Amino acid sequence: MTARQVIRCGTLFDGTGGDVVRDAVILVEDGRITAVGPAGRTAWPPDAAVIDLGRRFVMPGLIDAHSHISIVPGQGDQIGQLREPPVRQALRAVANLRRDLAAGTTTLRVMAEEHFLDIDVREAIAAGTIPGPRLLCATRGITASNGHGRALSSFDGVDGIRRGVRENLQHGADHIKIFATGGVSSASTNLQAAGYSREEIRAAVEEAERAGTYVAAHAHGGLGLRLALEEGVATIEHGALATDDDVALMIDRRAWLVCTLSILFHPTGIEQGDRSRPAIIEKVHRARQIVSANFPRVLGSGVRFAVGTDSMHGLMAYELEMLVRFGVAPREALLAGTRGGAEACRVSSETGTLTPGKRADIIAVEGDPLTDIAAMRRVDFVMRDGVVYDRLLGRNEP
Ligand SMILES: [Zn+2]
């Protein structure tokens, strides 16, 4: 039997970039959207179950374009968390993904886990065993033996990288994550140093593209960022120190910038987790200053951007608020969190907009995020693939 649902929307923001529609309906059949339009002009079958969101702002489910399922930054030592036994990590992932889904994230791109944990969790979510966003998996991060992000796995040299990428793909990776520069949350790495040679990055891109996918590069700035762009990575993650020239190169190469602002700026991010490590806290303060000074210009440059929480589970609203704080119009922020994320993650044929043929990934918000972006904190309806999730919040986290 066909499962038919009709959703009545007070205000509909469909993510295509057009104007909102007041008093609209969305028809869903077997988990896919079949029709969208004004209530008065859209017929629906009499046997459809009616979901009344007539007092809500209805929009596509959010795309968290960069996260890790097993990490909680506020608990500190993120790399140490990735080195823990897999069951402990998997249990944390269950709680984390529940928070993400409850806050409106229906697709989440995982940007490195050990133990191929993300593949097992992706399958558990798809099978309905646990609630969570649809996962796009990187599996193991490709990082050098002395590189940022190194937990258990590391890969050196062109042949080592080819093997690592091929093994990840063989386990079911959707995309490849490479660490092209140092990062904020490790004390000894430099944000602008290149973790890999040009030839090593090239090898990762070749292997990914041969398999029909792409490479996403952790890159803050400097030589590592430039090598990644020149060798054809599709998305630049973080980009905290990107210069005007770097941004021009991103635009030229049609690379996406994936902004991850909450882990750096939110008080429960690195600031909380690594408060006892002065070298890291100093990096946080310096990076905040640079990002605050540069991002209004970066985000206004015409570069295509999406957003990711980088393990700040449930905080997509804060990511969008930060975009607005840096001068992005609320409408553009919502598009970055929906359609933009879907395009950056190469799933825009499936999700990211509310249009016929797409998966029914639909959320509703109390209030109007177009006039007050903080309304995104009040997601109170979540549908993924036509399934409504409720009572997800569990224990009230601070
Ligand atoms: Zn990350």
Short mmCIF file of N, CA and C and ligand atoms in Angstrom, two decimals, residues 66-68 71 78 109-112 148 177 179 185 218 237-238 260 263 309-311, ligand 1:
data_model
loop_
_atom_site.label_atom_id
_atom_site.label_comp_id
_atom_site.label_asym_id
_atom_site.label_seq_id
_atom_site.Cartn_x
_atom_site.Cartn_y
_atom_site.Cartn_z
N HIS A 66 29.75 18.92 7.55
CA HIS A 66 31.03 18.49 8.15
C HIS A 66 30.81 18.16 9.61
N SER A 67 30.87 16.88 9.94
CA SER A 67 30.81 16.52 11.35
C SER A 67 31.53 15.19 11.57
N HIS A 68 31.56 14.79 12.82
CA HIS A 68 32.11 13.49 13.22
C HIS A 68 31.09 12.91 14.17
N ILE A 71 32.49 12.15 18.21
CA ILE A 71 33.22 13.14 19.01
C ILE A 71 32.25 14.10 19.71
N GLN A 78 39.89 15.57 21.41
CA GLN A 78 39.10 14.95 20.34
C GLN A 78 39.80 13.75 19.72
N ARG A 109 27.29 14.81 6.73
CA ARG A 109 28.49 14.27 6.08
C ARG A 109 29.55 14.04 7.14
N VAL A 110 29.94 12.80 7.29
CA VAL A 110 30.92 12.41 8.31
C VAL A 110 32.31 12.62 7.74
N MET A 111 33.17 13.32 8.50
CA MET A 111 34.47 13.75 7.98
C MET A 111 35.63 13.10 8.70
N ALA A 112 35.53 11.84 8.96
CA ALA A 112 36.58 10.96 9.47
C ALA A 112 36.18 10.32 10.79
N HIS A 148 47.83 16.53 11.44
CA HIS A 148 46.66 16.85 12.25
C HIS A 148 45.59 15.80 11.99
N LYS A 177 38.31 12.12 2.76
CA LYS A 177 38.73 13.29 3.54
C LYS A 177 40.24 13.25 3.69
N PHE A 179 43.70 15.51 5.18
CA PHE A 179 44.13 16.61 6.05
C PHE A 179 45.30 17.31 5.38
N SER A 185 42.74 22.19 17.05
CA SER A 185 42.61 21.37 18.25
C SER A 185 43.79 20.42 18.47
N HIS A 218 40.58 19.09 4.70
CA HIS A 218 40.76 19.94 5.87
C HIS A 218 41.91 20.89 5.52
N GLU A 237 37.53 22.56 3.83
CA GLU A 237 36.91 22.53 5.15
C GLU A 237 37.60 23.53 6.06
N HIS A 238 36.85 24.36 6.72
CA HIS A 238 37.28 25.37 7.70
C HIS A 238 37.78 26.66 7.03
N THR A 260 32.91 25.99 9.49
CA THR A 260 32.66 25.29 10.76
C THR A 260 32.96 26.28 11.88
N ILE A 263 32.44 25.24 16.53
CA ILE A 263 33.48 24.57 17.33
C ILE A 263 34.54 25.59 17.78
N THR A 309 28.80 21.47 11.58
CA THR A 309 28.99 21.71 13.01
C THR A 309 30.32 21.18 13.53
N ASP A 310 30.99 20.32 12.74
CA ASP A 310 32.25 19.72 13.19
C ASP A 310 32.11 19.11 14.59
N SER A 311 31.08 18.32 14.76
CA SER A 311 30.81 17.56 16.00
C SER A 311 30.10 18.35 17.09
ZN ZN B 1 36.26 17.94 11.45
#
